[in-house]
PDB file of C-alpha atoms in Angstrom:
ATOM      1  CA  MET A1322      40.717   0.929 -38.601  1.00 45.00           C
ATOM      2  CA  SER A1323      37.894   0.336 -40.252  1.00 46.00           C
ATOM      3  CA  GLY A1324      36.435   2.234 -43.208  1.00 52.00           C
ATOM      4  CA  ARG A1325      33.372   4.439 -42.996  1.00 51.00           C
ATOM      5  CA  ALA A1326      31.424   5.290 -45.513  1.00 49.00           C
ATOM      6  CA  THR A1327      30.725   8.836 -45.756  1.00 45.00           C
ATOM      7  CA  ILE A1328      28.116  11.422 -48.587  1.00 43.00           C
ATOM      8  CA  GLY A1329      26.627  14.450 -48.353  1.00 42.00           C
ATOM      9  CA  ILE A1330      24.965  16.059 -51.438  1.00 40.00           C
ATOM     10  CA  GLY A1331      26.218  19.196 -52.865  1.00 38.00           C
ATOM     11  CA  TYR A1332      24.677  22.663 -54.154  1.00 36.00           C
ATOM     12  CA  GLU A1333      25.596  21.683 -58.648  1.00 38.00           C
ATOM     13  CA  ARG A1334      23.796  17.828 -57.728  1.00 39.00           C
ATOM     14  CA  GLN A1335      20.856  19.418 -56.607  1.00 42.00           C
ATOM     15  CA  GLY A1336      20.576  22.430 -59.513  1.00 44.00           C
ATOM     16  CA  TYR A1337      20.949  25.425 -56.796  1.00 43.00           C
ATOM     17  CA  ASN A1338      22.762  28.590 -57.751  1.00 43.00           C
ATOM     18  CA  MET A1339      25.354  29.160 -55.517  1.00 44.00           C
ATOM     19  CA  SER A1340      25.987  33.296 -56.095  1.00 43.00           C
ATOM     20  CA  ILE A1341      22.278  33.353 -55.293  1.00 41.00           C
ATOM     21  CA  LEU A1342      22.477  30.401 -52.156  1.00 44.00           C
ATOM     22  CA  GLU A1343      25.314  32.741 -50.209  1.00 47.00           C
ATOM     23  CA  SER A1344      23.417  35.479 -50.729  1.00 45.00           C
ATOM     24  CA  ILE A1345      20.059  34.140 -49.410  1.00 46.00           C
ATOM     25  CA  GLY A1346      22.052  31.850 -46.977  1.00 48.00           C
ATOM     26  CA  GLY A1347      24.119  35.492 -46.080  1.00 49.00           C
ATOM     27  CA  THR A1348      20.896  37.394 -45.791  1.00 46.00           C
ATOM     28  CA  ILE A1349      18.830  34.573 -43.764  1.00 48.00           C
ATOM     29  CA  ASP A1350      21.855  34.121 -40.996  1.00 50.00           C
ATOM     30  CA  LEU A1351      21.897  38.001 -40.465  1.00 45.00           C
ATOM     31  CA  ILE A1352      18.352  37.910 -40.038  1.00 44.00           C
ATOM     32  CA  SER A1353      19.159  35.261 -37.495  1.00 47.00           C
ATOM     33  CA  SER A1354      20.641  37.125 -36.311  1.00 49.00           C
ATOM     34  CA  LEU A1355      18.658  39.714 -34.816  1.00 46.00           C
ATOM     35  CA  GLY A1356      16.121  37.348 -33.783  1.00 45.00           C
ATOM     36  CA  ARG A1357      13.782  37.315 -36.497  1.00 42.00           C
ATOM     37  CA  VAL A1358      13.950  34.128 -37.731  1.00 44.00           C
ATOM     38  CA  LYS A1359      15.494  30.413 -37.435  1.00 59.00           C
ATOM     39  CA  ASN A1360      17.541  29.114 -40.725  1.00 68.00           C
ATOM     40  CA  PRO A1361      16.169  25.574 -41.258  1.00 78.00           C
ATOM     41  CA  ALA A1362      18.659  22.778 -42.357  1.00 79.00           C
ATOM     42  CA  LEU A1363      17.944  21.835 -45.578  1.00 79.00           C
ATOM     43  CA  ALA A1364      17.484  17.603 -46.457  1.00 84.00           C
ATOM     44  CA  PHE A1365      21.059  16.791 -48.922  1.00 82.00           C
ATOM     45  CA  ARG A1366      23.517  18.635 -46.143  1.00 83.00           C
ATOM     46  CA  PHE A1367      24.632  15.515 -44.813  1.00 86.00           C
ATOM     47  CA  SER A1368      26.618  12.661 -44.465  1.00 85.00           C
ATOM     48  CA  VAL A1369      26.286   8.962 -43.465  1.00 88.00           C
ATOM     49  CA  GLU A1370      28.989   6.830 -41.443  1.00 86.00           C
ATOM     50  CA  VAL A1371      28.796   2.564 -40.853  1.00 87.00           C
ATOM     51  CA  ASP A1372      32.115   1.237 -39.573  1.00 84.00           C
ATOM     52  CA  GLY A1373      33.389  -0.996 -41.715  1.00 68.00           C
ATOM     53  CA  ILE A1374      31.827  -0.026 -44.987  1.00 72.00           C
ATOM     54  CA  SER A1375      34.352   2.004 -46.838  1.00 62.00           C
ATOM     55  CA  ASP A1376      33.282   1.652 -51.065  1.00 62.00           C
ATOM     56  CA  GLY A1377      29.290   3.565 -49.707  1.00 66.00           C
ATOM     57  CA  VAL A1378      27.242   6.324 -51.116  1.00 75.00           C
ATOM     58  CA  PHE A1379      24.920   7.003 -50.360  1.00 83.00           C
ATOM     59  CA  SER A1380      21.877   9.155 -51.326  1.00 87.00           C
ATOM     60  CA  GLU A1381      19.418   8.668 -49.204  1.00 90.00           C
ATOM     61  CA  CYS A1382      18.436   7.727 -45.413  1.00 93.00           C
ATOM     62  CA  SER A1383      15.291   7.067 -43.894  1.00 95.00           C
ATOM     63  CA  GLY A1384      14.426   6.067 -40.634  1.00 94.00           C
ATOM     64  CA  LEU A1385      15.049   8.151 -38.292  1.00 95.00           C
ATOM     65  CA  SER A1386      11.832   7.712 -36.169  1.00 95.00           C
ATOM     66  CA  ILE A1387      10.994   6.872 -31.903  1.00 94.00           C
ATOM     67  CA  THR A1388       8.156   6.386 -30.965  1.00 95.00           C
ATOM     68  CA  ARG A1389       6.439   5.715 -27.372  1.00 95.00           C
ATOM     69  CA  ASN A1390       3.904   3.645 -27.532  1.00 96.00           C
ATOM     70  CA  VAL A1391       0.247   4.381 -25.786  1.00 95.00           C
ATOM     71  CA  GLU A1392      -1.241   1.115 -23.242  1.00 93.00           C
ATOM     72  CA  LYS A1393      -5.027   2.631 -23.017  1.00 91.00           C
ATOM     73  CA  PHE A1394      -7.897   1.654 -20.731  1.00 88.00           C
ATOM     74  CA  PHE A1395     -11.548   2.536 -19.133  1.00 87.00           C
ATOM     75  CA  VAL A1396     -12.351   2.149 -15.739  1.00 87.00           C
ATOM     76  CA  GLY A1397     -15.189   1.189 -14.689  1.00 85.00           C
ATOM     77  CA  GLY A1398     -18.039   3.175 -14.492  1.00 84.00           C
ATOM     78  CA  ILE A1399     -16.314   5.724 -16.161  1.00 84.00           C
ATOM     79  CA  ASN A1400     -17.199   6.134 -19.168  1.00 82.00           C
ATOM     80  CA  HIS A1401     -16.425   9.675 -20.950  1.00 86.00           C
ATOM     81  CA  TYR A1402     -12.793   9.088 -20.752  1.00 86.00           C
ATOM     82  CA  GLN A1403     -10.272   6.631 -20.894  1.00 89.00           C
ATOM     83  CA  GLU A1404      -7.094   6.353 -18.673  1.00 90.00           C
ATOM     84  CA  GLN A1405      -3.554   6.503 -20.812  1.00 91.00           C
ATOM     85  CA  LEU A1406      -0.379   5.628 -19.485  1.00 93.00           C
ATOM     86  CA  PRO A1407       3.562   5.444 -21.563  1.00 95.00           C
ATOM     87  CA  GLY A1408       4.733   1.792 -22.142  1.00 93.00           C
ATOM     88  CA  GLN A1409       7.529   0.544 -24.205  1.00 94.00           C
ATOM     89  CA  ILE A1410       9.654   3.138 -26.872  1.00 94.00           C
ATOM     90  CA  GLU A1411      10.320   1.815 -30.166  1.00 95.00           C
ATOM     91  CA  TYR A1412      12.352   2.529 -33.097  1.00 96.00           C
ATOM     92  CA  GLN A1413      11.817   1.905 -36.227  1.00 96.00           C
ATOM     93  CA  ASN A1414      14.163   0.911 -38.841  1.00 97.00           C
ATOM     94  CA  ILE A1415      16.619   2.745 -40.795  1.00 96.00           C
ATOM     95  CA  THR A1416      16.914   3.082 -45.278  1.00 95.00           C
ATOM     96  CA  LEU A1417      20.184   3.200 -46.384  1.00 92.00           C
ATOM     97  CA  LYS A1418      20.192   3.964 -50.330  1.00 91.00           C
ATOM     98  CA  GLN A1419      23.000   4.404 -53.151  1.00 87.00           C
ATOM     99  CA  GLY A1420      23.943   3.697 -56.352  1.00 86.00           C
ATOM    100  CA  VAL A1421      25.079   0.137 -57.460  1.00 84.00           C
ATOM    101  CA  PHE A1422      28.280   0.358 -59.051  1.00 79.00           C
ATOM    102  CA  PRO A1423      30.907  -2.132 -60.642  1.00 75.00           C
ATOM    103  CA  ALA A1424      32.562  -3.852 -57.552  1.00 72.00           C
ATOM    104  CA  ALA A1425      30.581  -5.670 -54.812  1.00 67.00           C
ATOM    105  CA  SER A1426      29.175  -3.184 -52.478  1.00 74.00           C
ATOM    106  CA  GLY A1427      29.819  -3.298 -48.783  1.00 80.00           C
ATOM    107  CA  MET A1428      26.190  -2.976 -47.943  1.00 81.00           C
ATOM    108  CA  TRP A1429      25.695  -6.248 -49.722  1.00 84.00           C
ATOM    109  CA  LYS A1430      28.916  -7.832 -47.633  1.00 84.00           C
ATOM    110  CA  TRP A1431      28.333  -6.648 -44.901  1.00 87.00           C
ATOM    111  CA  PHE A1432      24.298  -8.411 -45.044  1.00 87.00           C
ATOM    112  CA  SER A1433      25.361 -11.483 -46.815  1.00 85.00           C
ATOM    113  CA  LYS A1434      27.365 -12.087 -44.467  1.00 84.00           C
ATOM    114  CA  ASN A1435      24.478 -11.986 -41.663  1.00 82.00           C
ATOM    115  CA  MET A1436      22.721 -14.383 -43.707  1.00 80.00           C
ATOM    116  CA  ASP A1437      24.552 -17.969 -41.792  1.00 72.00           C
ATOM    117  CA  LYS A1438      24.440 -16.177 -38.554  1.00 62.00           C
ATOM    118  CA  SER A1439      22.047 -16.933 -35.629  1.00 63.00           C
ATOM    119  CA  SER A1440      19.772 -13.652 -34.348  1.00 62.00           C
ATOM    120  CA  PHE A1441      22.523 -13.368 -31.328  1.00 70.00           C
ATOM    121  CA  ASN A1442      25.310 -13.711 -33.656  1.00 80.00           C
ATOM    122  CA  VAL A1443      24.384 -11.319 -36.866  1.00 86.00           C
ATOM    123  CA  GLU A1444      28.028  -8.554 -36.990  1.00 88.00           C
ATOM    124  CA  ARG A1445      27.369  -5.661 -36.044  1.00 91.00           C
ATOM    125  CA  LYS A1446      27.706  -1.648 -37.040  1.00 92.00           C
ATOM    126  CA  ASN A1447      27.566   1.888 -35.030  1.00 94.00           C
ATOM    127  CA  ILE A1448      26.493   4.241 -37.853  1.00 93.00           C
ATOM    128  CA  THR A1449      26.580   8.143 -38.019  1.00 92.00           C
ATOM    129  CA  VAL A1450      24.235  10.540 -39.445  1.00 92.00           C
ATOM    130  CA  ILE A1451      25.423  14.211 -39.553  1.00 90.00           C
ATOM    131  CA  LEU A1452      23.120  17.052 -40.488  1.00 89.00           C
ATOM    132  CA  TYR A1453      25.071  20.122 -42.164  1.00 86.00           C
ATOM    133  CA  GLY A1454      24.359  24.273 -42.336  1.00 83.00           C
ATOM    134  CA  PHE A1455      26.890  25.533 -44.138  1.00 75.00           C
ATOM    135  CA  SER A1456      28.376  28.889 -43.127  1.00 71.00           C
ATOM    136  CA  THR A1457      29.359  31.336 -45.036  1.00 69.00           C
ATOM    137  CA  THR A1458      31.735  33.730 -43.124  1.00 66.00           C
ATOM    138  CA  PRO A1459      33.919  31.679 -43.991  1.00 67.00           C
ATOM    139  CA  TYR A1460      31.781  28.899 -46.869  1.00 68.00           C
ATOM    140  CA  VAL A1461      31.956  25.796 -44.472  1.00 75.00           C
ATOM    141  CA  PRO A1462      29.777  23.733 -43.239  1.00 76.00           C
ATOM    142  CA  TYR A1463      29.167  23.021 -39.606  1.00 80.00           C
ATOM    143  CA  THR A1464      27.099  19.742 -37.697  1.00 84.00           C
ATOM    144  CA  ILE A1465      24.378  20.708 -36.968  1.00 86.00           C
ATOM    145  CA  GLU A1466      22.897  17.700 -35.801  1.00 89.00           C
ATOM    146  CA  ARG A1467      24.398  14.213 -35.139  1.00 91.00           C
ATOM    147  CA  TRP A1468      22.315  10.616 -34.538  1.00 94.00           C
ATOM    148  CA  GLU A1469      24.755   7.793 -32.683  1.00 94.00           C
ATOM    149  CA  VAL A1470      22.648   4.482 -33.483  1.00 96.00           C
ATOM    150  CA  GLU A1471      24.021   1.589 -31.756  1.00 95.00           C
ATOM    151  CA  ASP A1472      23.906  -2.609 -32.815  1.00 94.00           C
ATOM    152  CA  ALA A1473      22.918  -2.153 -36.208  1.00 94.00           C
ATOM    153  CA  PHE A1474      22.247  -5.371 -38.456  1.00 93.00           C
ATOM    154  CA  PRO A1475      21.046  -5.838 -41.408  1.00 91.00           C
ATOM    155  CA  VAL A1476      17.844  -7.208 -42.049  1.00 92.00           C
ATOM    156  CA  LYS A1477      16.837  -6.617 -45.956  1.00 92.00           C
ATOM    157  CA  TRP A1478      18.495  -5.897 -48.935  1.00 91.00           C
ATOM    158  CA  ASP A1479      16.592  -4.564 -52.233  1.00 91.00           C
ATOM    159  CA  ILE A1480      17.509  -3.574 -56.118  1.00 89.00           C
ATOM    160  CA  SER A1481      15.795  -1.902 -57.698  1.00 90.00           C
ATOM    161  CA  GLY A1482      13.819  -3.052 -61.278  1.00 87.00           C
ATOM    162  CA  PHE A1483      15.014  -3.356 -64.847  1.00 89.00           C
ATOM    163  CA  LYS A1484      13.859  -1.855 -67.817  1.00 88.00           C
ATOM    164  CA  SER A1485      15.037  -1.540 -71.165  1.00 90.00           C
ATOM    165  CA  ASP A1486      13.805   1.287 -72.440  1.00 90.00           C
ATOM    166  CA  SER A1487      15.327   3.401 -68.294  1.00 88.00           C
ATOM    167  CA  ASN A1488      18.488   5.435 -68.683  1.00 89.00           C
ATOM    168  CA  GLU A1489      17.934   6.002 -64.512  1.00 87.00           C
ATOM    169  CA  ILE A1490      20.371   5.314 -61.356  1.00 89.00           C
ATOM    170  CA  VAL A1491      19.647   1.494 -60.366  1.00 89.00           C
ATOM    171  CA  ILE A1492      19.323   1.470 -56.716  1.00 91.00           C
ATOM    172  CA  GLU A1493      19.957  -0.608 -53.763  1.00 90.00           C
ATOM    173  CA  THR A1494      18.707  -0.530 -50.591  1.00 92.00           C
ATOM    174  CA  LEU A1495      19.688  -1.642 -46.887  1.00 91.00           C
ATOM    175  CA  GLU A1496      17.117  -1.994 -44.385  1.00 95.00           C
ATOM    176  CA  ILE A1497      18.427  -1.851 -40.685  1.00 94.00           C
ATOM    177  CA  ALA A1498      17.753  -2.366 -37.123  1.00 95.00           C
ATOM    178  CA  HIS A1499      19.882  -1.647 -34.359  1.00 96.00           C
ATOM    179  CA  ARG A1500      19.093  -0.838 -30.366  1.00 95.00           C
ATOM    180  CA  GLY A1501      18.432   2.721 -30.570  1.00 94.00           C
ATOM    181  CA  PHE A1502      20.005   6.544 -30.854  1.00 95.00           C
ATOM    182  CA  ASN A1503      21.340   9.347 -29.319  1.00 93.00           C
ATOM    183  CA  LEU A1504      21.083  12.518 -30.746  1.00 91.00           C
ATOM    184  CA  SER A1505      23.583  15.471 -29.941  1.00 89.00           C
ATOM    185  CA  ILE A1506      23.349  19.370 -31.395  1.00 84.00           C
ATOM    186  CA  THR A1507      26.215  21.451 -31.642  1.00 72.00           C
ATOM    187  CA  PRO A1508      24.874  24.809 -29.330  1.00 61.00           C
ATOM    188  CA  LYS A1509      27.305  27.074 -31.308  1.00 55.00           C
ATOM    189  CA  ARG A1510      29.116  27.527 -34.341  1.00 52.00           C
ATOM    190  CA  SER A1511      31.374  29.204 -32.869  1.00 45.00           C
ATOM    191  CA  GLU A1512      33.128  26.100 -31.355  1.00 47.00           C
ATOM    192  CA  ILE A1513      33.840  24.706 -34.687  1.00 49.00           C
ATOM    193  CA  ASP A1514      37.280  23.511 -36.033  1.00 49.00           C
ATOM    194  CA  ILE A1515      36.694  25.644 -39.232  1.00 44.00           C
ATOM    195  CA  THR A1516      41.135  23.318 -39.951  1.00 45.00           C
ATOM    196  CA  GLN A1517      39.212  20.761 -40.245  1.00 45.00           C
ATOM    197  CA  VAL A1518      35.834  22.013 -41.909  1.00 43.00           C
ATOM    198  CA  SER A1519      37.844  23.662 -44.482  1.00 38.00           C
ATOM    199  CA  ARG A1520      39.010  21.620 -46.607  1.00 37.00           C
ATOM    200  CA  ILE A1521      36.293  19.882 -47.887  1.00 37.00           C
ATOM    201  CA  PRO A1522      35.592  19.716 -51.455  1.00 35.00           C
ATOM    202  CA  GLU A1523      32.272  21.922 -52.926  1.00 36.00           C
ATOM    203  CA  GLY A1524      29.823  19.911 -54.737  1.00 34.00           C
ATOM    204  CA  THR A1525      31.130  16.429 -53.489  1.00 34.00           C
ATOM    205  CA  GLY A1526      30.774  14.057 -49.955  1.00 37.00           C
ATOM    206  CA  PHE A1527      31.880  15.746 -46.991  1.00 35.00           C
ATOM    207  CA  SER A1528      32.272  14.207 -43.075  1.00 34.00           C
ATOM    208  CA  LEU A1529      33.956  16.445 -40.243  1.00 33.00           C
ATOM    209  CA  SER A1530      35.222  12.668 -39.005  1.00 32.00           C
TER     210      SER A1530
END
């Protein structure tokens, strides 16, 4: 069975007061149930899972972007507008960041393994990115949106600089190309299996897988 790296940034790490968040969350949920406002997702409630990488603790994930390119052309004799036709779909590379640990990371091993291979023989992996919300009764995470990234492979590895007068964490960055992704949205919180999510500790990484 392949390993899967997961991370979710907990409330304590962000300096949030749990009782205040619970109070605010309960109020927002109540208003949402009345149909007045929607409860927006927060950026630090997420997890990243990479097939075969068991030591990843990702602090940042970006690049979940898709663009429909447009072909523009002008028609002879028509000067007041231009025609635009839908072109190819383009996906942006995904960027993952994590702190550097004493042992060699799975991210580096994945990248270095592909350095001596042709572009057609690279080791591809599937990646899952999950955005979470939290229920206040009981207080457990639930999936809001889930991105399934297909046939991903690393194209750039980078490490942050070193400074003798700095105590900042050294960050390892991996840029990943991929074939595309599918997005699924959880329609109802009532469909969540509470027995699966109640075991997840607060303030640490969490995953529903």
